Coordinates of C-alpha atoms in Angstrom, one line a residue:
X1 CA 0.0 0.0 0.0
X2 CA 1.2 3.7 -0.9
X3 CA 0.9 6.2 1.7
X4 CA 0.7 10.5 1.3
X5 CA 3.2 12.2 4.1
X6 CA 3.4 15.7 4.4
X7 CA 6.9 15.8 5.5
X8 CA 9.2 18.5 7.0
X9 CA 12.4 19.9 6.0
X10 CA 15.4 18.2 7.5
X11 CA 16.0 20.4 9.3
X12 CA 12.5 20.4 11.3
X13 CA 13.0 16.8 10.8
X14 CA 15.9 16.0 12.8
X15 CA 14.7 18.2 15.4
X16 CA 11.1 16.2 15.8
X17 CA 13.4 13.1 16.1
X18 CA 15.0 14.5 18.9
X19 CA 11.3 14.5 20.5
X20 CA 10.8 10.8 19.0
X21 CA 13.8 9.4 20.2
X22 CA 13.6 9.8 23.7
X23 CA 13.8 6.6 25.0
X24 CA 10.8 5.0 27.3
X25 CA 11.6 5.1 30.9
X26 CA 10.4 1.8 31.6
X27 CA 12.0 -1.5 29.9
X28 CA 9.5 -2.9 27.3
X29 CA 11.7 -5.9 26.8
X30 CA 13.6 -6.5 23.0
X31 CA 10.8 -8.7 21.8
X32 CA 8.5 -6.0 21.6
X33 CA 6.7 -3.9 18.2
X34 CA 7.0 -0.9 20.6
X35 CA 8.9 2.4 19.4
X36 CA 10.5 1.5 15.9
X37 CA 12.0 3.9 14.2
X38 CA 10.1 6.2 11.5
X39 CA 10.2 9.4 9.6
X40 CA 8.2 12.4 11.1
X41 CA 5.0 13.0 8.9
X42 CA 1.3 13.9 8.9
X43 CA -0.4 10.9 6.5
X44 CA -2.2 13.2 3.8
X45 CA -4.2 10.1 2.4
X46 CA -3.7 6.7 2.6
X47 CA -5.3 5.1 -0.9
X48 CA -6.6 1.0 0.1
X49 CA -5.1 -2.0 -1.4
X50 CA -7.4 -2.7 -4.0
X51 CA -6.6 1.1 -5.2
X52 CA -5.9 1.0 -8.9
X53 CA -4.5 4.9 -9.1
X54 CA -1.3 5.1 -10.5
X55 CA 1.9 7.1 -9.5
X56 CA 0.9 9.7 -12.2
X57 CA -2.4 10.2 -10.8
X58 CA -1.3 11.3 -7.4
X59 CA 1.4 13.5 -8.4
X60 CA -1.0 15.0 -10.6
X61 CA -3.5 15.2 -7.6
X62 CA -0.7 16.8 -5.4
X63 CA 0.3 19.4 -8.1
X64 CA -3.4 20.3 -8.7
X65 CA -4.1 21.1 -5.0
X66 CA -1.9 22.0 -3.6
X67 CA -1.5 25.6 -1.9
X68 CA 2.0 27.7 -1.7
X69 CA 3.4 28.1 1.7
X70 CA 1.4 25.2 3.5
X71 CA 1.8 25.6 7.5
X72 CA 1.2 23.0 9.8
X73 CA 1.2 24.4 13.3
X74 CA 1.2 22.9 16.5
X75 CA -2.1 22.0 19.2
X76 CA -1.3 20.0 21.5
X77 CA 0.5 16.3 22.6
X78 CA -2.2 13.9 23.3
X79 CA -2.5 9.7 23.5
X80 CA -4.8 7.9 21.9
X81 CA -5.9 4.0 21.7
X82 CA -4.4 3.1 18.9
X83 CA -0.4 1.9 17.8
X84 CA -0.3 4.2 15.0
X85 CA -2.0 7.1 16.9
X86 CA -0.2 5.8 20.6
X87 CA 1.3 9.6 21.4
X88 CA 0.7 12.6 19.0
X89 CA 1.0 15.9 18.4
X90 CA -2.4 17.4 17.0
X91 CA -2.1 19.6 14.5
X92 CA -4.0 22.8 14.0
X93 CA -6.6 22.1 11.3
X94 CA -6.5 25.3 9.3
X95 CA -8.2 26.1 6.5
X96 CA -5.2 25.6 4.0
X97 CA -4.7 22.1 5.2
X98 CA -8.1 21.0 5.0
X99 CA -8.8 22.2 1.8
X100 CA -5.5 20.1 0.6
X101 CA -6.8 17.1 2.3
X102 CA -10.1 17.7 0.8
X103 CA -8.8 18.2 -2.8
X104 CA -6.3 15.5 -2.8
X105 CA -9.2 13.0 -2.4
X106 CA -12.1 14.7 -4.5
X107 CA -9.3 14.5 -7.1
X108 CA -9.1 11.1 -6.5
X109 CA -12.1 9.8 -6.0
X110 CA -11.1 8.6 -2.6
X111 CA -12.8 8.1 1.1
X112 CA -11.1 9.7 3.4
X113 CA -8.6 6.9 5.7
X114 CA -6.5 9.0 7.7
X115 CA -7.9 9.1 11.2
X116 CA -7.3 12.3 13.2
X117 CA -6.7 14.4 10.4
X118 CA -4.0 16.3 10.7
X119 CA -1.7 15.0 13.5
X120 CA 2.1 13.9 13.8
X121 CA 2.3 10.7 15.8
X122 CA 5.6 10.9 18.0
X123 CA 6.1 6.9 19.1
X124 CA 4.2 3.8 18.4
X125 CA 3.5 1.5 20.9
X126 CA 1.6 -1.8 21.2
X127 CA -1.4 -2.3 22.5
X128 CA 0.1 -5.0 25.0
X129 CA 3.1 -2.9 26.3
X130 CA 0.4 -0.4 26.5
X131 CA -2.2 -2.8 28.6
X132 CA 0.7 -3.9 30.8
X133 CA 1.7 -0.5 31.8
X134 CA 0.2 2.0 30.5
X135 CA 2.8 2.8 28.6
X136 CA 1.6 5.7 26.0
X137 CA 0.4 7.6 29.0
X138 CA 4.2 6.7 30.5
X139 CA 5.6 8.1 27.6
X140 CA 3.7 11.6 27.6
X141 CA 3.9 11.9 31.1
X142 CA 7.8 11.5 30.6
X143 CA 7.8 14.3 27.5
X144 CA 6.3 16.3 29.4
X145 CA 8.3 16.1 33.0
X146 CA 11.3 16.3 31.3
X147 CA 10.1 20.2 30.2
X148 CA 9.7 19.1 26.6
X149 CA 6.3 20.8 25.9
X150 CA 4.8 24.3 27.2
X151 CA 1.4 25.7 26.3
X152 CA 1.7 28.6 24.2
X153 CA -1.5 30.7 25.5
X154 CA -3.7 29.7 28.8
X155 CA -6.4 28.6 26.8
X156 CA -3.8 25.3 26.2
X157 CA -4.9 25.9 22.3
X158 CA -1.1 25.6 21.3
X159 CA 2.3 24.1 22.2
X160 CA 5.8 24.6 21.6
X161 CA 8.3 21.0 21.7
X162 CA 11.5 21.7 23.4
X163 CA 13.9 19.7 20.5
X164 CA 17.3 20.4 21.7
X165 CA 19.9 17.6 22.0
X166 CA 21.4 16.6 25.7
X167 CA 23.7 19.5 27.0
X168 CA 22.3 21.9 24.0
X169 CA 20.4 25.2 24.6
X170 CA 16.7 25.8 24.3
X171 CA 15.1 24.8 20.5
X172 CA 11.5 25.7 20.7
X173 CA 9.3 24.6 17.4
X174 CA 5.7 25.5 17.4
X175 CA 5.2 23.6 14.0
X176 CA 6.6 23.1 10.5
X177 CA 6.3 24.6 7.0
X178 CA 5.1 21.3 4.6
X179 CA 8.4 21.0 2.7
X180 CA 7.7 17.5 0.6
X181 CA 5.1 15.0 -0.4
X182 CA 6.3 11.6 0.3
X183 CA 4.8 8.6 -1.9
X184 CA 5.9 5.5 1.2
X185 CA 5.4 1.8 0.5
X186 CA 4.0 1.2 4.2
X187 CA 3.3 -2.9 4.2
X188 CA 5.1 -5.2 6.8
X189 CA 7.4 -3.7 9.8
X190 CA 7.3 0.2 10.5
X191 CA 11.6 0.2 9.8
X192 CA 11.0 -1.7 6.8
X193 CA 8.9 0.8 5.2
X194 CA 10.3 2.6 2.1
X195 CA 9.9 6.0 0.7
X196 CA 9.0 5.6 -3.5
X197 CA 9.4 9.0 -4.4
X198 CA 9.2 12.7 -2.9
X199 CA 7.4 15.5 -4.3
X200 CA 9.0 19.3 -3.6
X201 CA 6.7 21.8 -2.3

């Protein structure tokens, strides 16, 4: 199956995997699913199986709607019940993004299969490490001890992640300019997924 990421620069990049690789506090043991390694990215659509579009038809879907200078700002951390959606950041739904989501699958005659629309997830953890210890709301709980989020406003409608390295000084994101469209082959193991082809924004 071929997945739509909206991916950040690398630069934003690496500093969301300074976020994502913060290692659990508690041992899940090596035989566990729980925290593989993946690229940050909100999932734009995510076409079924039995899809017969072609790699020409989405990049022409992307190119056709598409709109110049696409934010994607920062809401809050949450957890939900769910591996792929175990700890996430929620993004803003603003108008720009919607409308792209909205395009991308008019244009493509497609049912929308990206749940939570728009969010980032951070980790992915198993529902069994998760039943055995509660271990997304662990994770948060750790992010957030550690002094890696603050509320932007007292309403709590808007965070800023803390993505400096051990040692480093202060690197507060509240968000990302969309900087590619990623086309990812996302079958079998999260690390063995591959990335077919990137779009530029």
């Amino acid at each position: 199956m071929v997945v739509l990421w909206i991916v950040p620069s690398d630069e934003d990049s690496a500093k969301l995997k300074t976020i994502m690789s913060i290692h659990s506090a508690t041992s899940t043991g090596s035989e566990t699913r729980s925290y593989p390694k993946f690229h940050p990215h909100v999932t734009l659509a995510a076409p079924p199986s039995s899809s017969t579009l072609t790699h020409e038809q989405l990049r022409e879907a992307i190119s056709n709607s598409l709109s110049a200078n696409l934010q994607v700002p920062f809401k809050s951390v949450n957890t939900g019940n769910h591996f792929f959606r175990s700890v996430y950041i929620s993004i803003e739904p603003t108008p720009a993004l919607v409308a792209f989501h909205t395009q991308i699958h008019n244009t493509l005659s497609l049912e929308p299969r990206t749940p939570l629309f728009p969010h980032l997830s951070l980790c992915y953890i198993t529902d069994e490490d998760d039943a055995k210890k509660e271990e997304r709301q662990r994770w948060k709980n750790q992010l957030e001890a550690s002094g890696r989020i603050r509320y932007t406003d007292s309403s709590r409608n808007g965070i800023e992640l803390n993505c400096c390295g051990d040692g480093a000084v202060d690197d507060w994101i509240t968000g990302f300019t969309a900087y590619e469209i990623w086309f990812v082959h996302s079958v079998g193991p999260v690390e063995s997924w591959s990335v077919l082809d990137k779009v530029r924004l």
